[in-house]
Coordinates of C-alpha atoms in Angstrom, one line a residue:
Chain A
M17 CA 0.0 0.0 0.0
S18 CA 1.4 3.4 -0.9
D19 CA 2.0 6.1 1.7
G20 CA -0.7 8.3 0.2
S21 CA -3.4 5.6 0.3
R22 CA -2.3 4.5 3.8
E23 CA -2.7 8.0 5.1
G24 CA -6.0 8.3 3.4
V25 CA -7.2 5.1 5.1
L26 CA -5.9 6.4 8.5
E27 CA -7.6 9.7 8.0
G28 CA -10.8 8.0 7.1
L29 CA -10.6 5.8 10.2
R30 CA -9.8 8.8 12.4
K31 CA -12.8 10.7 11.1
T32 CA -15.0 7.6 11.7
G33 CA -13.7 7.4 15.2
V34 CA -14.3 11.1 15.9
T35 CA -17.8 10.8 14.5
A36 CA -18.5 7.7 16.6
L37 CA -17.3 9.5 19.8
F38 CA -19.3 12.5 18.9
F39 CA -22.4 10.3 18.4
G40 CA -21.8 8.8 21.9
R41 CA -21.6 12.2 23.5
L42 CA -24.6 13.4 21.5
L43 CA -26.7 10.5 22.7
G44 CA -25.6 11.3 26.2
A45 CA -26.7 14.9 25.7
C46 CA -30.1 13.8 24.3
V47 CA -31.4 12.6 27.7
P48 CA -31.2 16.0 29.4
A49 CA -32.3 17.6 26.2
L50 CA -35.6 15.7 26.4
G51 CA -36.3 17.8 29.5
R52 CA -36.6 20.8 27.2
P53 CA -39.3 19.8 24.7
R54 CA -39.7 23.4 23.6
L55 CA -36.3 23.3 21.9
I56 CA -37.0 20.0 20.2
I57 CA -40.4 21.1 19.0
A58 CA -38.8 24.2 17.5
Q59 CA -36.4 22.0 15.6
I60 CA -39.1 19.6 14.4
Y61 CA -40.8 22.7 13.0
N62 CA -37.5 23.9 11.4
A63 CA -36.5 20.6 9.8
G64 CA -40.0 19.2 9.3
A65 CA -42.7 21.7 8.8
R66 CA -40.5 24.0 6.7
S67 CA -39.7 21.0 4.4
L68 CA -43.4 20.2 3.9
I69 CA -43.9 22.0 0.5
I70 CA -40.9 20.4 -1.2
I71 CA -41.8 17.0 0.2
M72 CA -45.4 17.2 -0.8
L73 CA -44.6 18.5 -4.3
S74 CA -42.0 15.8 -4.9
G75 CA -44.3 13.1 -3.5
L76 CA -47.1 14.2 -5.8
F77 CA -45.0 14.1 -8.9
T78 CA -43.2 10.9 -7.9
G79 CA -46.6 9.2 -7.5
M80 CA -47.9 10.6 -10.8
V81 CA -44.8 9.2 -12.6
L82 CA -45.3 5.9 -10.9
G83 CA -48.9 5.9 -12.1
L84 CA -47.9 6.6 -15.7
Q85 CA -44.9 4.2 -15.8
G86 CA -46.8 1.5 -13.8
Y87 CA -49.8 1.7 -16.1
D88 CA -47.6 1.5 -19.2
L89 CA -45.8 -1.5 -17.9
L90 CA -48.8 -3.4 -16.5
H91 CA -50.9 -2.6 -19.5
R92 CA -48.5 -4.7 -21.7
F93 CA -49.3 -7.8 -19.5
G94 CA -52.9 -6.9 -19.1
A95 CA -52.5 -6.5 -15.4
T96 CA -53.4 -2.9 -14.8
S97 CA -55.5 -4.0 -11.8
A98 CA -52.2 -4.4 -9.9
L99 CA -51.3 -0.7 -10.4
G100 CA -52.3 0.2 -6.8
T101 CA -50.2 -2.6 -5.3
A102 CA -47.2 -1.7 -7.5
A103 CA -47.4 2.0 -6.6
A104 CA -47.9 1.3 -2.9
L105 CA -45.1 -1.2 -2.6
S106 CA -42.5 1.0 -4.4
L107 CA -43.5 4.1 -2.4
L108 CA -43.6 2.3 1.0
K109 CA -40.5 0.3 0.7
E110 CA -38.2 2.4 -1.5
L111 CA -39.2 5.7 -3.1
G112 CA -40.8 7.1 0.0
P113 CA -37.9 6.7 2.5
V114 CA -35.1 7.2 0.0
L115 CA -36.4 10.2 -1.9
T116 CA -37.6 11.9 1.3
A117 CA -34.1 11.3 2.8
L118 CA -32.3 12.8 -0.2
L119 CA -34.6 15.8 -0.2
F120 CA -34.2 16.1 3.6
A121 CA -30.4 16.1 3.2
G122 CA -30.7 18.9 0.7
R123 CA -33.2 21.0 2.4
A124 CA -32.9 20.5 6.2
G125 CA -29.4 18.9 6.5
T126 CA -27.7 21.8 4.8
A127 CA -29.6 24.3 6.9
L128 CA -28.6 22.4 10.1
T129 CA -24.9 22.2 9.1
S130 CA -24.6 25.8 8.1
E131 CA -26.6 27.1 11.1
I132 CA -24.4 25.2 13.6
G133 CA -21.2 26.0 11.6
L134 CA -22.0 29.7 11.7
M135 CA -22.8 29.5 15.4
R136 CA -19.3 28.1 15.8
A137 CA -17.7 30.7 13.5
T138 CA -19.4 33.6 15.4
D139 CA -18.3 32.3 18.8
Q140 CA -21.8 31.5 19.9
L141 CA -21.0 27.9 20.9
T142 CA -17.9 29.1 22.8
A143 CA -20.0 31.8 24.5
M144 CA -22.4 29.1 25.7
E145 CA -19.5 27.0 27.0
V146 CA -18.1 30.0 28.9
M147 CA -21.6 30.7 30.3
A148 CA -21.5 27.1 31.6
V149 CA -24.1 25.9 29.1
D150 CA -23.3 22.7 27.2
P151 CA -23.8 23.5 23.5
L152 CA -24.0 19.8 22.8
R153 CA -27.1 19.7 25.0
H154 CA -28.6 23.0 24.0
V155 CA -27.8 23.2 20.3
A156 CA -26.7 19.8 18.9
A157 CA -29.1 17.4 20.7
P158 CA -32.4 19.2 20.0
R159 CA -31.4 19.5 16.3
F160 CA -30.5 15.8 16.2
L161 CA -33.8 14.8 17.9
G162 CA -35.8 17.2 15.7
G163 CA -34.4 15.6 12.5
L164 CA -34.8 12.1 13.9
I165 CA -38.5 12.8 14.6
A166 CA -39.2 14.9 11.5
L167 CA -37.8 12.6 8.8
P168 CA -40.2 9.6 9.4
L169 CA -43.1 12.0 9.6
L170 CA -42.1 13.6 6.3
T171 CA -41.7 10.1 4.8
A172 CA -45.2 9.2 5.8
I173 CA -46.5 12.4 4.2
F174 CA -44.5 11.8 1.0
I175 CA -46.0 8.3 0.7
V176 CA -49.6 9.4 1.3
V177 CA -49.3 12.2 -1.3
G178 CA -47.5 9.9 -3.6
L179 CA -50.3 7.4 -3.5
F180 CA -52.7 10.2 -4.2
G181 CA -50.6 11.1 -7.3
A182 CA -50.6 7.5 -8.5
Q183 CA -54.3 7.3 -8.1
L184 CA -54.8 10.6 -9.8
V185 CA -53.0 9.4 -12.9
G186 CA -54.0 5.7 -12.8
V187 CA -57.7 6.0 -11.9
Q188 CA -58.7 9.5 -13.0
M189 CA -56.6 9.7 -16.2
M190 CA -56.0 6.2 -17.4
G191 CA -59.2 4.7 -16.2
V192 CA -58.2 1.9 -13.9
D193 CA -61.1 0.9 -11.7
R194 CA -61.1 2.8 -8.4
G195 CA -62.3 -0.1 -6.3
I196 CA -59.8 -2.5 -7.8
F197 CA -57.0 0.0 -7.3
W198 CA -57.6 0.4 -3.6
S199 CA -58.8 -3.1 -2.7
Q200 CA -55.8 -4.8 -4.4
M201 CA -53.5 -2.5 -2.6
Q202 CA -55.2 -3.2 0.7
S203 CA -55.1 -7.0 0.3
A204 CA -51.5 -7.2 -1.0
I205 CA -49.7 -4.9 1.4
A206 CA -48.5 -6.7 4.5
L207 CA -47.4 -5.2 7.8
K208 CA -43.8 -6.2 7.0
D209 CA -43.8 -3.8 4.0
V210 CA -44.9 -0.9 6.2
T211 CA -42.3 -1.9 8.8
E212 CA -39.6 -1.8 6.2
G213 CA -40.5 1.8 5.3
V214 CA -40.7 2.8 8.9
V215 CA -37.3 1.2 9.9
K216 CA -35.7 2.8 6.8
S217 CA -37.0 6.3 7.5
V218 CA -36.0 6.1 11.2
A219 CA -32.5 4.9 10.3
F220 CA -32.1 7.6 7.6
G221 CA -33.4 10.2 10.2
A222 CA -30.8 9.1 12.7
V223 CA -27.9 9.0 10.2
L224 CA -28.7 12.1 8.3
S225 CA -29.3 14.2 11.4
L226 CA -26.0 12.9 12.9
I227 CA -24.1 13.8 9.7
A228 CA -25.6 17.3 9.5
V229 CA -25.1 18.1 13.2
N230 CA -21.6 16.6 13.3
E231 CA -20.4 18.4 10.2
G232 CA -21.7 21.7 11.5
Y233 CA -20.3 21.2 15.0
H234 CA -16.8 20.4 13.6
A235 CA -16.8 22.9 10.7
D236 CA -13.8 25.2 10.4
P237 CA -14.9 28.5 11.9
T238 CA -14.6 30.4 8.6
A239 CA -16.9 31.2 5.7
E240 CA -15.0 28.7 3.5
G241 CA -15.1 26.0 6.3
V242 CA -18.8 26.3 6.7
G243 CA -19.3 26.1 3.0
R244 CA -17.2 22.9 2.8
A245 CA -19.0 21.4 5.7
T246 CA -22.4 22.0 4.0
T247 CA -21.2 20.3 0.9
R248 CA -19.8 17.3 2.8
T249 CA -23.2 17.0 4.5
V250 CA -25.0 16.6 1.2
V251 CA -22.4 14.2 -0.3
A252 CA -22.1 12.0 2.8
S253 CA -25.9 12.0 3.4
S254 CA -26.7 11.0 -0.2
V255 CA -24.1 8.2 -0.2
M256 CA -25.1 6.9 3.2
T257 CA -28.8 6.9 2.3
L258 CA -28.2 4.8 -0.8
L259 CA -25.7 2.5 1.0
L260 CA -27.9 2.0 4.0
D261 CA -30.9 1.5 1.8
Y262 CA -29.2 -1.5 0.1
V263 CA -28.2 -3.0 3.5
L264 CA -31.7 -2.6 5.0
T265 CA -33.4 -3.9 1.8
A266 CA -31.2 -7.0 1.9
A267 CA -31.9 -7.4 5.6
F268 CA -35.7 -7.4 5.0
L269 CA -35.8 -9.8 2.1
Chain B
M22 CA 3.0 55.5 44.7
A23 CA 5.7 53.1 45.9
D24 CA 3.4 52.2 48.9
S25 CA 0.4 51.6 46.8
Q26 CA 2.5 49.5 44.4
S27 CA 3.8 47.3 47.1
T28 CA 0.3 46.9 48.5
L29 CA -0.8 45.9 45.1
N30 CA 2.0 43.4 44.8
S31 CA 1.3 41.7 48.1
A32 CA -2.4 41.6 47.3
A33 CA -1.4 40.0 44.0
E34 CA 0.6 37.4 45.9
T35 CA -2.1 36.5 48.4
D36 CA -5.4 37.1 46.7
A37 CA -5.0 36.3 43.1
V38 CA -8.3 35.5 41.4
I39 CA -6.5 34.2 38.4
D40 CA -3.0 32.9 38.8
V41 CA -1.0 31.8 35.7
R42 CA 2.4 30.4 36.5
G43 CA 5.1 29.3 34.1
V44 CA 2.6 28.3 31.4
H45 CA 3.9 26.7 28.2
Y46 CA 1.5 26.2 25.3
A47 CA 2.1 25.3 21.7
V48 CA -0.1 24.8 18.7
D49 CA 1.2 22.4 16.0
G50 CA 4.7 22.7 17.5
R51 CA 4.6 26.5 17.3
P52 CA 5.0 27.9 20.8
I53 CA 2.4 30.5 21.9
F54 CA 3.5 30.7 25.5
A55 CA 6.9 29.9 26.9
G56 CA 6.8 30.5 30.7
L57 CA 4.0 32.9 31.0
D58 CA 3.3 34.4 34.5
V59 CA 0.2 36.5 35.0
R60 CA -1.6 37.3 38.3
V61 CA -5.0 39.0 38.5
P62 CA -5.6 40.5 42.0
R63 CA -9.1 40.6 43.3
G64 CA -11.2 43.8 42.8
L65 CA -8.8 45.5 40.4
I66 CA -8.7 46.1 36.7
T67 CA -5.8 44.2 35.1
A68 CA -4.9 44.8 31.5
V69 CA -3.2 42.3 29.3
M70 CA -1.6 44.0 26.3
G71 CA 0.5 42.8 23.5
P72 CA 1.0 42.9 19.7
S73 CA -1.5 40.9 17.6
G74 CA -0.8 37.2 17.5
T75 CA 0.8 37.0 20.9
G76 CA -1.9 34.7 22.2
K77 CA -3.9 37.1 24.3
T78 CA -7.1 35.3 23.3
T79 CA -5.4 31.9 23.9
L80 CA -4.7 33.1 27.5
L81 CA -8.5 33.7 28.0
R82 CA -9.2 30.2 26.7
L83 CA -6.7 28.8 29.1
V84 CA -8.3 30.7 32.0
T85 CA -11.8 29.6 31.1
G86 CA -10.7 25.9 30.7
Q87 CA -11.5 25.6 27.0
I88 CA -7.9 24.5 26.4
Y89 CA -5.2 23.2 28.8
A90 CA -1.6 24.3 29.2
D91 CA 1.1 21.9 28.1
R92 CA 3.2 22.8 31.1
G93 CA 2.7 25.2 34.1
Q94 CA -0.3 26.0 36.2
V95 CA -3.5 27.9 35.6
A96 CA -5.4 28.5 38.8
V97 CA -8.8 30.3 39.1
F98 CA -10.3 31.1 42.5
G99 CA -7.4 29.2 44.0
R100 CA -8.2 26.0 42.1
E101 CA -6.1 24.4 39.3
V102 CA -8.2 24.5 36.1
A103 CA -6.7 21.3 34.8
D104 CA -7.7 19.4 38.0
M105 CA -11.3 20.4 37.8
G106 CA -13.9 17.9 36.7
R107 CA -16.6 19.0 34.3
A108 CA -19.1 19.9 37.0
E109 CA -16.5 22.0 38.9
L110 CA -15.4 23.7 35.7
Y111 CA -18.9 24.7 34.9
A112 CA -19.5 25.9 38.4
T113 CA -16.3 28.0 38.2
R114 CA -17.4 29.4 34.8
R115 CA -20.7 30.6 36.4
R116 CA -18.6 32.8 38.6
M117 CA -17.0 34.4 35.6
G118 CA -18.4 36.6 32.8
M119 CA -16.8 37.0 29.5
L120 CA -17.3 39.7 26.8
F121 CA -16.4 38.4 23.4
Q122 CA -14.8 40.6 20.7
N123 CA -17.8 40.3 18.4
G124 CA -20.4 40.0 21.2
A125 CA -21.2 36.4 20.3
L126 CA -24.9 37.0 20.8
L127 CA -27.2 34.1 20.0
T128 CA -28.6 35.1 16.7
D129 CA -31.9 33.3 17.0
L130 CA -32.9 35.1 20.2
D131 CA -33.7 38.8 20.6
V132 CA -31.8 41.1 22.9
F133 CA -34.0 40.5 26.0
E134 CA -33.8 36.7 25.6
N135 CA -30.0 36.9 25.0
V136 CA -29.5 38.6 28.3
A137 CA -32.1 36.3 30.0
F138 CA -30.4 33.2 28.5
P139 CA -27.9 32.4 31.4
V140 CA -30.6 33.2 34.0
R141 CA -33.0 30.8 32.4
E142 CA -30.3 28.1 32.0
H143 CA -29.0 28.3 35.6
T144 CA -31.9 29.3 37.7
N145 CA -35.6 28.7 38.2
L146 CA -36.5 32.3 38.9
P147 CA -40.1 33.3 38.2
E148 CA -40.7 35.2 35.0
P149 CA -41.4 38.7 36.6
L150 CA -38.1 38.5 38.5
I151 CA -36.2 37.5 35.3
R152 CA -37.8 40.5 33.6
T153 CA -36.8 42.9 36.3
L154 CA -33.2 41.5 36.3
V155 CA -32.8 41.7 32.5
L156 CA -34.3 45.2 32.3
T157 CA -32.0 46.4 35.1
K158 CA -28.9 45.1 33.3
L159 CA -30.1 46.5 29.9
E160 CA -30.7 49.8 31.6
A161 CA -27.1 49.8 32.9
V162 CA -25.8 49.5 29.4
G163 CA -28.4 52.0 28.0
L164 CA -30.2 49.5 25.8
R165 CA -33.5 48.9 27.7
G166 CA -35.3 50.4 24.7
A167 CA -33.6 47.8 22.3
A168 CA -34.9 44.8 24.3
Q169 CA -37.1 43.5 21.4
L170 CA -34.5 43.9 18.6
M171 CA -32.7 41.0 17.1
P172 CA -28.9 40.8 17.1
A173 CA -28.8 41.4 13.3
E174 CA -30.4 44.8 13.9
L175 CA -27.7 46.0 16.3
S176 CA -24.6 48.0 15.5
G177 CA -21.2 46.6 16.6
G178 CA -21.1 48.8 19.7
M179 CA -24.7 48.0 20.7
A180 CA -24.0 44.3 20.3
R181 CA -21.1 44.5 22.6
R182 CA -23.1 46.4 25.2
V183 CA -25.8 43.7 25.0
A184 CA -23.1 41.1 25.4
L185 CA -21.8 43.1 28.4
A186 CA -25.3 43.1 30.0
R187 CA -25.4 39.3 29.4
A188 CA -22.0 38.9 31.0
I189 CA -23.0 40.7 34.2
V190 CA -26.6 39.3 34.5
M191 CA -25.4 36.4 36.7
D192 CA -23.4 38.9 38.9
P193 CA -20.0 37.3 38.2
E194 CA -17.0 37.8 40.4
V195 CA -14.7 38.2 37.5
L196 CA -15.3 39.8 34.1
I197 CA -13.1 39.1 31.2
Y198 CA -13.1 41.4 28.2
D199 CA -11.6 40.2 24.9
E200 CA -10.6 43.2 22.9
P201 CA -13.5 45.4 24.0
F202 CA -12.4 48.5 22.0
V203 CA -11.8 47.1 18.6
G204 CA -13.7 48.8 15.8
L205 CA -15.8 51.1 18.1
D206 CA -16.6 54.7 17.3
P207 CA -15.3 57.3 19.8
I208 CA -18.7 57.5 21.6
S209 CA -19.2 53.8 22.0
L210 CA -15.6 53.4 23.0
G211 CA -16.0 56.0 25.7
V212 CA -19.2 54.4 26.9
I213 CA -17.6 50.9 27.1
L214 CA -14.6 52.3 28.9
R215 CA -16.8 54.0 31.5
L216 CA -18.9 50.9 31.9
I217 CA -15.8 48.7 32.6
K218 CA -14.7 51.2 35.2
Q219 CA -18.2 51.4 36.7
M220 CA -18.6 47.7 36.9
N221 CA -15.4 47.5 38.8
D222 CA -16.1 50.5 41.1
A223 CA -19.7 49.9 41.9
L224 CA -19.9 46.1 41.9
G225 CA -16.4 45.3 42.9
I226 CA -16.0 43.0 39.9
T227 CA -12.4 41.9 39.2
S228 CA -11.7 42.7 35.6
V229 CA -9.3 41.4 33.0
V230 CA -9.1 43.5 29.9
V231 CA -7.2 42.0 26.9
S232 CA -6.5 44.8 24.5
H233 CA -3.8 46.4 22.4
D234 CA -5.4 49.9 22.7
V235 CA -2.6 51.2 24.9
H236 CA -4.0 54.7 25.5
E237 CA -7.6 53.7 26.2
I238 CA -6.6 50.9 28.6
A239 CA -4.1 53.2 30.4
T240 CA -7.0 55.4 31.6
I241 CA -8.7 52.6 33.6
A242 CA -6.2 49.8 34.4
D243 CA -4.8 49.4 37.8
H244 CA -2.1 47.0 36.6
S245 CA -0.9 46.0 33.1
Y246 CA 1.0 43.1 31.6
L247 CA 2.7 43.4 28.3
I248 CA 3.1 40.1 26.6
S249 CA 5.4 39.4 23.7
D250 CA 7.1 36.3 22.3
G251 CA 5.2 34.0 24.7
R252 CA 6.1 35.7 28.0
V253 CA 5.5 38.8 30.0
V254 CA 8.1 41.4 28.9
A255 CA 6.9 44.1 31.3
S256 CA 4.3 44.7 34.0
G257 CA 3.3 47.5 36.2
S258 CA 0.9 50.5 36.5
P259 CA 0.2 52.3 33.2
A260 CA 2.5 55.1 34.5
E261 CA 5.3 52.7 35.1
L262 CA 4.9 51.2 31.6
A263 CA 4.8 54.7 30.0
A264 CA 8.0 55.6 31.9
S265 CA 9.8 52.3 31.0
D266 CA 13.0 52.5 29.0
S267 CA 12.7 48.9 27.8
P268 CA 12.9 48.9 23.9
T269 CA 10.0 46.5 23.6
V270 CA 7.8 48.5 25.9
R271 CA 8.8 51.8 24.2
Q272 CA 8.1 50.3 20.7
F273 CA 4.6 49.1 21.8
M274 CA 3.6 52.2 23.6
T275 CA 4.7 54.5 20.8
G276 CA 3.7 52.3 17.9
G277 CA 7.0 52.0 16.1
A278 CA 7.5 49.6 13.2
E279 CA 11.2 49.2 14.1
G280 CA 12.3 47.6 17.3
P281 CA 12.5 44.2 19.1
V282 CA 9.0 43.3 17.9
R283 CA 9.1 42.5 14.2
F284 CA 6.5 44.3 12.1
H285 CA 7.5 42.4 8.9
Y286 CA 6.8 38.7 8.6
P287 CA 10.1 36.9 7.8
A288 CA 10.9 37.3 4.1
A289 CA 13.7 37.2 1.6
D290 CA 15.7 40.4 1.0
Y291 CA 13.3 43.1 -0.4
A292 CA 15.5 44.3 -3.2
T293 CA 16.5 40.8 -4.3
E294 CA 12.8 39.7 -4.5
L295 CA 11.7 42.8 -6.4
L296 CA 14.5 42.5 -8.9
G297 CA 14.5 38.7 -8.9
A298 CA 13.4 36.9 -12.1
E299 CA 10.5 34.8 -10.9
R300 CA 8.1 34.4 -8.1
R301 CA 8.3 31.2 -6.1

């Protein structure tokens, strides 16, 4: 192994270690942070409610495309009655959790990282420490918990709106029977399918919030440093979402 | 004068709120402090002066336990900072207030909530009492009328005054000012100077002012340290420093570019580089 690649591996390991340690401290800070629900609710609003429009719009169009593509595919086999099941399965198990996570990384993750990074750059975190207030408990933990709670909720909304979009195209435009669309879906979807979506969205919520908070907390306290940290949040979140999605899908099969 | 000086010195020996002895500290192998000794006596205004980049802010971070010395002792209220556990360190920090250079106000809270922040975090006082407390402190810095403004709406001088109100809201025993005069207009500067003096006179707060504004600080400081190259090169009352014949002190007090403290960053010979063929 060349010196360069060995250093790269060591640096990667070091960063993983730092993140793991930070995660441990963050979890420790979450317990006292639960005693301040007002801070957490504010962050659920920031990460969740403020992402609603982009999530609902994306969900609607994703569902509509599913309706079109699904109808086109199933029509070739004369199986358009399975459109509801196909749309629901893809939304519940894959598209809902994954697309919501990717949108969350771009909308809420970047906002979290740059906000915490700028707090670091303007000495706000240091000021808290000097005032004997733990910034991990007051700033990082509520944002982590807010993201962790908001992402599964956003995923559920994405799926519901997506199903509405698929129905809009499949039933209203393409003429699939409304009763068959919903009843096939109802009978074919098992609890396990819903569980898979829930587990994925909770896992994405934890990992993406951790990445965003960690990058912001450890950003270089300069304009350039905060910019770089924000970019790293998007890149790491996207890659981790897709990687974790594969692992979890394999685990559920 | 000699009498008051010796009283001061004995007070410094016996009742030092902050006691820094023989501190060595390096960042990435580059020494910041090499045997620094600074003592801050109770109830007085102590100035720490020095050229930019001499680690004045690093000293404040050592004192507040954000970083630890490589060698030497940093004691606050008679206790070694490095020996404190987290709980004791936080308890010690509650007895200190610090004014940051840029104010470091929390940008998501308005002026009132910024000043109320430490009170809400550390006490369970009823809301009317918090309100009275915060308004009193805001009145002291002349910004009671700005209570509902957000930090982004404040000028630099106002932000620093709000930060000062926040620093004194828990009635600290020690107030640390990090470059309180930088970038202030003459009026704000005069106000901040008077406030520092008033806090000290009226409330008996021990003050540490880190600054390189020699003339401003000379008007209020009881005792000054001049730091250069990682150690104290001179200390004494402002009058003593002004009368000093040490070349370093003279250069700093008169603002000369030539002297023991280098103004130019190390570089190749000027003429050679100007006439030289290529830039490295």
